[in-house]
Structure formats: C-alpha cells, structure tokens
Coordinates of C-alpha atoms in Angstrom, one line a residue:
M1 CA 20.7 -28.8 17.7
S2 CA 21.6 -25.5 16.0
A3 CA 19.1 -22.7 15.9
S4 CA 17.1 -22.0 12.8
P5 CA 18.6 -19.2 10.6
A6 CA 16.9 -15.9 10.8
V7 CA 14.2 -15.3 8.2
R8 CA 14.7 -12.6 5.6
S9 CA 11.3 -11.2 4.7
G10 CA 9.7 -8.6 2.4
L11 CA 6.3 -6.9 2.4
V12 CA 4.4 -5.8 -0.7
L13 CA 1.4 -3.5 -0.3
G14 CA -0.6 -3.0 -3.5
A15 CA -2.9 -0.5 -5.1
G16 CA -6.6 -0.3 -4.5
G17 CA -7.9 3.1 -3.8
V18 CA -9.3 4.3 -0.5
L19 CA -11.2 1.1 0.2
G20 CA -8.2 -1.0 -0.9
G21 CA -6.2 0.8 1.7
A22 CA -8.9 0.1 4.3
W23 CA -8.9 -3.6 3.3
M24 CA -5.1 -3.8 3.7
A25 CA -5.3 -2.2 7.1
G26 CA -7.8 -4.9 8.2
A27 CA -5.7 -7.7 6.6
L28 CA -2.5 -6.5 8.2
H29 CA -4.3 -6.2 11.6
A30 CA -5.4 -9.9 11.2
L31 CA -1.9 -11.0 10.2
A32 CA -0.4 -9.3 13.3
E33 CA -3.1 -10.8 15.6
R34 CA -2.3 -14.2 14.2
T35 CA 1.5 -14.1 14.1
R36 CA 2.7 -10.9 15.9
W37 CA 4.5 -10.1 12.7
Y38 CA 4.3 -6.3 11.9
P39 CA 5.2 -4.4 8.7
R40 CA 8.3 -3.0 10.4
H41 CA 9.7 -6.5 10.7
A42 CA 10.1 -6.8 6.9
E43 CA 13.6 -6.3 5.6
Y44 CA 12.1 -4.7 2.4
I45 CA 8.8 -2.8 2.2
V46 CA 7.3 -2.0 -1.3
G47 CA 4.2 0.3 -1.4
T48 CA 2.1 1.3 -4.4
S49 CA -0.7 3.9 -4.4
A50 CA -2.9 3.2 -1.3
G51 CA -0.2 0.6 -0.3
S52 CA 2.4 3.4 -0.2
V53 CA 0.5 5.0 2.7
L54 CA 0.5 1.8 4.7
A55 CA 4.1 1.2 3.8
A56 CA 5.1 4.6 5.2
F57 CA 3.1 4.0 8.3
G58 CA 4.4 0.5 8.8
A59 CA 8.0 1.6 8.2
A60 CA 7.6 4.2 10.9
G61 CA 6.6 1.5 13.3
V62 CA 2.9 2.3 13.4
P63 CA 1.0 -0.9 14.4
P64 CA -1.9 -1.9 12.1
W65 CA -4.4 -1.7 14.8
L66 CA -4.0 2.0 15.0
L67 CA -5.8 2.3 11.7
I68 CA -8.8 0.3 13.0
P69 CA -11.5 2.4 14.6
E70 CA -12.3 -0.2 17.2
A71 CA -8.7 0.0 18.5
S72 CA -9.4 3.3 20.2
T73 CA -8.8 1.7 23.7
N74 CA -5.3 0.8 22.8
V75 CA -2.3 2.8 24.0
Y76 CA 0.2 4.1 21.5
H77 CA 2.9 6.7 22.3
G78 CA 4.1 7.6 18.8
L79 CA 2.1 10.5 17.6
I80 CA 2.1 14.1 18.8
D81 CA 0.3 17.2 17.6
A82 CA 1.8 20.5 16.6
G83 CA 1.9 21.6 20.2
G84 CA 3.8 18.5 21.3
N85 CA 0.8 16.9 22.9
L86 CA 0.5 13.1 22.8
Q87 CA -2.2 11.8 20.5
V88 CA -3.3 8.4 21.7
H89 CA -5.5 7.6 18.7
G90 CA -7.2 9.2 15.8
D91 CA -8.9 8.2 12.6
L92 CA -6.0 8.4 10.3
W93 CA -8.1 7.5 7.3
E94 CA -10.3 10.5 8.0
R95 CA -7.3 12.8 7.6
I96 CA -6.2 11.1 4.4
V97 CA -9.5 11.1 2.5
R98 CA -10.3 14.7 3.1
R99 CA -11.3 16.2 -0.3
R100 CA -9.6 19.4 -1.2
P101 CA -10.5 20.5 -4.8
L102 CA -8.1 22.7 -6.6
G103 CA -10.5 24.0 -9.3
L104 CA -13.0 22.9 -11.8
P105 CA -12.3 19.8 -14.0
R106 CA -10.9 20.4 -17.4
F107 CA -12.2 17.9 -20.0
L108 CA -9.0 17.6 -22.0
P109 CA -6.4 14.8 -22.0
G110 CA -4.0 15.2 -19.1
S111 CA -0.9 13.8 -20.8
L112 CA -0.9 13.0 -24.5
S113 CA 2.7 12.1 -24.1
L114 CA 1.8 9.3 -21.6
F115 CA -0.9 8.1 -24.0
L116 CA 1.7 8.0 -26.9
A117 CA 4.3 6.3 -24.7
G118 CA 1.7 3.7 -23.8
M119 CA 1.2 3.0 -27.5
R120 CA 4.9 2.7 -28.1
Q121 CA 5.8 0.5 -25.2
G122 CA 5.2 -3.2 -25.9
N123 CA 5.2 -4.2 -22.3
T124 CA 2.6 -1.5 -21.3
T125 CA -1.0 -2.1 -20.4
L126 CA -4.0 -0.3 -21.7
L127 CA -4.1 1.4 -18.3
K128 CA -1.3 3.8 -19.2
M129 CA -3.0 5.0 -22.4
L130 CA -6.3 5.5 -20.6
C131 CA -4.6 7.5 -17.9
G132 CA -2.9 9.6 -20.4
L133 CA -6.3 10.5 -21.9
A134 CA -7.9 11.2 -18.6
P135 CA -8.2 14.9 -17.6
V136 CA -5.9 16.3 -14.9
G137 CA -7.4 15.5 -11.5
V138 CA -9.0 18.2 -9.4
F139 CA -8.2 17.0 -5.9
S140 CA -5.1 17.9 -4.0
T141 CA -2.8 15.3 -2.4
D142 CA -2.0 17.7 0.4
P143 CA -4.1 15.8 3.0
I144 CA -2.1 12.7 2.2
K145 CA 1.2 14.5 2.6
D146 CA 0.1 16.2 5.8
T147 CA -0.9 12.9 7.4
V148 CA 2.2 11.0 6.3
R149 CA 4.4 13.8 7.6
W150 CA 2.5 13.8 10.9
V151 CA 2.8 10.0 11.3
A152 CA 5.9 8.9 9.5
N153 CA 8.5 11.7 9.3
D154 CA 8.4 15.5 9.2
G155 CA 10.3 16.4 6.1
G156 CA 12.6 13.4 5.6
W157 CA 12.5 9.7 4.8
V158 CA 11.4 6.9 7.2
Q159 CA 14.0 5.2 9.4
H160 CA 13.4 1.8 7.9
P161 CA 16.4 1.2 5.6
N162 CA 14.5 -0.4 2.6
T163 CA 11.2 1.3 2.1
W164 CA 10.4 1.7 -1.6
I165 CA 7.5 3.8 -2.8
V166 CA 6.5 3.4 -6.4
A167 CA 5.2 6.1 -8.8
C168 CA 5.2 6.7 -12.5
D169 CA 6.5 9.6 -14.6
Y170 CA 3.4 11.4 -16.0
Q171 CA 5.1 12.1 -19.3
T172 CA 6.9 8.8 -20.1
G173 CA 5.1 6.3 -18.0
D174 CA 8.4 5.0 -16.6
R175 CA 8.4 3.5 -13.2
V176 CA 10.2 5.4 -10.4
V177 CA 11.0 3.8 -7.1
F178 CA 11.5 6.4 -4.5
G179 CA 13.7 5.3 -1.6
K180 CA 15.7 3.0 -3.8
E181 CA 19.3 3.9 -4.8
G182 CA 19.3 6.0 -8.0
A183 CA 15.9 7.5 -7.5
P184 CA 15.3 11.2 -7.0
E185 CA 15.8 12.3 -3.4
V186 CA 12.5 13.4 -1.9
D187 CA 10.7 13.3 1.5
V188 CA 8.5 10.3 2.1
A189 CA 5.3 12.3 2.1
Q190 CA 5.9 13.6 -1.4
A191 CA 6.8 10.1 -2.6
V192 CA 3.5 8.7 -1.1
A193 CA 1.5 11.6 -2.7
A194 CA 3.1 10.8 -6.1
S195 CA 2.3 7.1 -5.7
C196 CA -1.3 7.9 -4.8
A197 CA -2.0 10.5 -7.5
I198 CA -4.6 8.7 -9.5
P199 CA -4.8 10.3 -13.0
G200 CA -8.2 12.0 -13.4
Y201 CA -8.8 12.2 -9.7
Y202 CA -5.7 13.7 -7.9
R203 CA -3.4 16.3 -9.3
P204 CA 0.0 14.9 -10.3
E205 CA 2.8 15.5 -7.8
E206 CA 5.6 17.7 -9.0
I207 CA 9.1 16.7 -7.8
D208 CA 12.2 18.4 -9.1
G209 CA 10.4 19.8 -12.1
R210 CA 8.8 16.5 -13.2
L211 CA 5.2 15.3 -12.7
Y212 CA 4.5 11.9 -11.1
V213 CA 1.3 9.8 -10.8
D214 CA 0.1 6.5 -9.4
G215 CA 2.6 3.7 -9.4
A216 CA -0.2 1.3 -10.3
L217 CA 0.1 2.4 -14.0
H218 CA 3.1 0.0 -14.1
S219 CA 1.9 -2.7 -11.8
M220 CA -0.8 -3.0 -9.1
S221 CA 1.8 -4.6 -6.8
N222 CA 5.3 -4.0 -8.3
L223 CA 6.2 -7.3 -6.6
D224 CA 8.9 -7.8 -9.2
L225 CA 11.1 -5.3 -7.4
L226 CA 12.0 -8.0 -4.9
L227 CA 13.3 -10.4 -7.5
G228 CA 16.9 -11.3 -7.1
L229 CA 17.1 -10.4 -3.4
K230 CA 16.8 -14.1 -2.4
L231 CA 14.4 -13.4 0.5
D232 CA 13.0 -16.4 2.4
L233 CA 9.5 -15.0 2.5
V234 CA 7.4 -12.2 0.9
V235 CA 4.0 -11.2 2.2
V236 CA 1.9 -9.8 -0.6
V237 CA -1.2 -7.9 0.4
S238 CA -3.0 -7.3 -2.9
P239 CA -6.4 -5.5 -2.5
H240 CA -7.2 -5.2 -6.2
S241 CA -6.6 -8.7 -7.5
T242 CA -9.3 -11.3 -7.1
R243 CA -10.3 -14.9 -8.1
Q244 CA -14.0 -14.0 -8.2
K245 CA -16.2 -13.8 -11.3
F246 CA -17.9 -10.7 -12.5
R247 CA -20.8 -9.5 -10.3
G248 CA -23.1 -8.1 -13.0
W249 CA -23.2 -5.6 -15.8
D250 CA -23.3 -2.3 -13.9
P251 CA -20.7 -0.2 -15.8
L252 CA -18.7 0.8 -12.8
N253 CA -18.7 -2.7 -11.3
R254 CA -17.9 -4.1 -14.7
F255 CA -14.9 -1.8 -15.2
T256 CA -13.6 -2.4 -11.7
D257 CA -13.9 -6.2 -12.1
V258 CA -12.0 -6.1 -15.4
T259 CA -9.2 -4.3 -13.7
R260 CA -9.3 -6.7 -10.8
Q261 CA -9.0 -9.7 -13.2
V262 CA -6.1 -8.0 -15.0
A263 CA -4.4 -7.3 -11.6
A264 CA -4.8 -11.0 -10.6
R265 CA -3.1 -12.2 -13.8
Q266 CA -0.3 -9.7 -13.2
V267 CA 0.3 -10.6 -9.6
D268 CA 0.2 -14.3 -10.4
A269 CA 3.0 -13.9 -12.9
E270 CA 5.1 -11.9 -10.4
V271 CA 4.4 -14.5 -7.6
E272 CA 5.4 -17.3 -9.9
A273 CA 8.7 -15.6 -10.8
L274 CA 9.5 -15.1 -7.1
R275 CA 8.7 -18.7 -6.2
A276 CA 10.9 -19.8 -9.0
E277 CA 13.8 -18.3 -7.1
G278 CA 12.9 -20.3 -4.0
T279 CA 11.1 -17.6 -2.1
E280 CA 8.0 -18.5 -0.1
V281 CA 5.1 -16.2 -0.8
L282 CA 2.1 -15.5 1.4
L283 CA -0.5 -13.9 -0.9
L284 CA -3.5 -12.2 0.7
E285 CA -6.4 -11.0 -1.5
P286 CA -10.0 -10.0 -1.0
V287 CA -12.6 -12.8 -1.1
A288 CA -16.3 -12.6 -2.2
E289 CA -17.4 -11.1 1.2
D290 CA -14.7 -8.4 0.9
L291 CA -15.7 -7.5 -2.6
A292 CA -19.3 -7.1 -1.5
A293 CA -18.2 -4.7 1.2
I294 CA -15.9 -2.8 -1.1
G295 CA -18.3 -2.5 -4.1
G296 CA -17.4 -1.0 -7.4
N297 CA -16.3 2.5 -6.2
V298 CA -13.0 2.0 -4.4
M299 CA -12.9 5.7 -3.5
D300 CA -16.2 5.6 -1.5
D301 CA -14.7 6.3 1.9
R302 CA -18.0 6.0 3.7
R303 CA -17.6 2.2 3.5
R304 CA -14.1 2.1 5.0
T305 CA -15.0 0.9 8.5
Q306 CA -17.2 -1.9 7.2
V307 CA -14.4 -2.9 4.8
M308 CA -11.8 -3.0 7.6
R309 CA -14.0 -5.1 9.8
T310 CA -14.7 -7.5 7.0
A311 CA -11.1 -7.8 6.0
T312 CA -9.9 -8.6 9.5
R313 CA -12.5 -11.4 9.8
T314 CA -11.9 -12.9 6.3
T315 CA -8.1 -12.7 6.5
L316 CA -8.1 -14.6 9.8
E317 CA -10.1 -17.3 7.9
Q318 CA -7.7 -17.2 5.0
L319 CA -4.8 -17.8 7.4
K320 CA -6.4 -21.1 8.5
R321 CA -6.1 -22.7 5.1
A322 CA -3.6 -25.5 4.7
D323 CA -1.6 -23.8 2.0
R324 CA -0.8 -21.0 4.5
K325 CA 1.1 -23.3 6.9
A326 CA 4.5 -23.0 5.3
P327 CA 4.7 -19.2 5.1
L328 CA 3.2 -18.8 8.6
A329 CA 5.8 -21.2 9.9
L330 CA 8.5 -18.9 8.6
L331 CA 6.9 -15.9 10.3
E332 CA 7.1 -17.8 13.6
R333 CA 10.9 -18.1 13.2
P334 CA 13.4 -15.4 14.3
L335 CA 13.4 -12.5 11.8
Q336 CA 16.5 -10.8 10.3
V337 CA 15.8 -7.1 10.6
R338 CA 18.3 -4.6 9.3
P339 CA 19.1 -1.8 11.8
P340 CA 17.5 1.6 11.1
K341 CA 19.4 4.5 9.6
P342 CA 21.1 6.6 12.3
A343 CA 18.9 9.4 13.6
P344 CA 18.9 11.8 16.5
E345 CA 15.4 10.6 17.5
P346 CA 14.3 7.0 18.3
A347 CA 14.1 4.9 15.1
E348 CA 10.4 4.1 15.6
P349 CA 7.6 5.1 17.9
H350 CA 6.7 2.7 20.8
G351 CA 3.4 1.6 22.1
T352 CA 1.7 -1.2 24.0
P353 CA -1.3 -2.8 22.5
Q354 CA -3.9 -3.7 25.2
L355 CA -6.8 -6.1 25.1
R356 CA -10.0 -4.5 24.0
P357 CA -13.6 -5.6 24.2
A358 CA -14.9 -7.8 21.4
V359 CA -16.9 -5.8 18.8

C-alpha cells in the first residue's frame, strides 16, 4: 500500500482586538494539544489585525502554549533579552497591550479620503466609511513592534516562506498584503503594527510615505487570499464571527454583536468559496461561553487570562464534534512544509514542552 500524500495546509488568523487575540491563543493551544499541529506547520499563514501578531509568532516557531500564563513551567529556548540572556517564559500579551499615548485625542475625521473611497467602492462595507470618520488614534503601536521584533525577527521578515500580513491603505482603503509578492518590502514588526492599527484607537503606521491601518477594514479574516492555491486543508481561527444571537441592548455590546454577525456572514462566504475548490476547512469560532468571557469591549486586556482559559476548554469541546473528523484526519497525515528561507541563524527557535500540573 502506498503512503498517503503529504497534506498542504494553510492557517488563517482573523481580527478581534486584544481579547480576540487571547481567544486565538487559547484555541491554537487546544488544537496543538489535540493534534500536535502547530502554526509553523502551515504552508501559508494569513494574519489580520490581532491575528497578525499570532501569525508572526507562529511563523517564527513560537508554540501556542508560550502565550498561555499557565505554561510557565514549560521550557522554551527561543527568546533572549538584549543582553543575550535566555528568557524561558514571559507574558507576551503584557508587552503587547502596554498603552503608550502619543497626545490628546483630536475630534476630527482621521481620513475623509477613506470615507469617500468607502462611498465609491461598491464592494466595501460600512466599516471603511466609519473608520474614515473616526479621529486619528492616540495610542502608539510601538509596544506591538517591540514585542514582535523581540520574538519573531529583529529587523527583517520571518523565516516562514509564506507569511502574509494584511493591512489597508488609510487613504484609499485598498488591501495590502505584506509578505506577498508585489507588496512593499517592510520588516515584519512594521507590517504587524500596520495590520493592528485600529482607526480611532492606534495611530496609523507609516511605511514608505503612506499610512496603513487595520486589515479588518477589508475583511475580518481575508480568507479569500488562499483561493486558487489548491490546498488540502485550511484552518480558520476567527475570533470575531459568531453564530450567537444578540445578548441585549447595551450600546457597546449591541455594536460589537452587529459586527460579529457581519463577520460571520463574510467568513461563511469565504469558506464556501474555498470548499467549492475542494479544500477542507476547519473553522474555529467563539461559542456562547467564550462570548460571555470576552464581553463587548474586545480591548479590555484585564480579561485576557480568563478568555484564554475558556477558549482552550471550549475549543477542545468543539474538536470533538462529528463534523470536525474529516479536517482533523488530514492534520494527522504527513504535512508538506516548504523549507524556510536561507538565513545565517536557525530557521526557528527550538523548545521542549513539558507536562505541567492541571489548573
């Protein structure tokens, strides 16, 4: 009997704010616990907004458990400080969510050209117009850049050959996919900062004289970037789409739930298009228990540990469902992984996960 052909896989990590990122960390940790499949195993990695942070980490070989506070007893030999000393573990999210205001807010539209572009573009959502009207954000993306450079690459791109980070031009609303052929050359930290630059919250990221903001303005997942690649399997971790009904009429919860419903319809259309090409899709989304942990303010980092714990538990339950058997079976087959780009240093950090006490 001949061996099964190697599986070509992709990973899509969507937008969702600080708590969406925390949820994805827990979900990826659960998936790795269940299958021993890690983000670096994907042939293509697409990251948008908070998902771009995890995309950079995963492409650099960082295991999902390193982002989980309870994993502090694990051993990982990938991170060093400025003095060259080994850093076994640290709360990476604590570094990312540090607030660094750059001044007082200005209550004027941040980009009227983006607003007008949104009105002209027939395929654009209301989100682009609203983001054009939002004032320029006051928080710096420097903590994000500093953390990504420390973890993933100091001044260059990650070694994973197909890591795509999605942002949008702040003037035109056009999608830009950093890391993909034809996109502006930039270091991965700047690309991630641009992808995370939520209009009205973070300052836009300037790259080669142009301003870039959150890639979620185009799509919460940007799953369509993998169309035409004929992959066998795509794992979609989508923290902002949901099948749940509205939880009440609190204005913040109401607005967040509306955007979640829109994101669900968008990701459904993208998943359907991918499946029409014959690609198996494993879609992971928050369930009711996750949404209760996240709440309406996805930037409330005080809840991140609770969200991670909940996501790990609920995702393990999701993976037991009958409709998950086919994609999980593909993850258990040999994977086709393209070799990393040549580099003077090892392509990815190494580490040895160890068993830790139950929490």
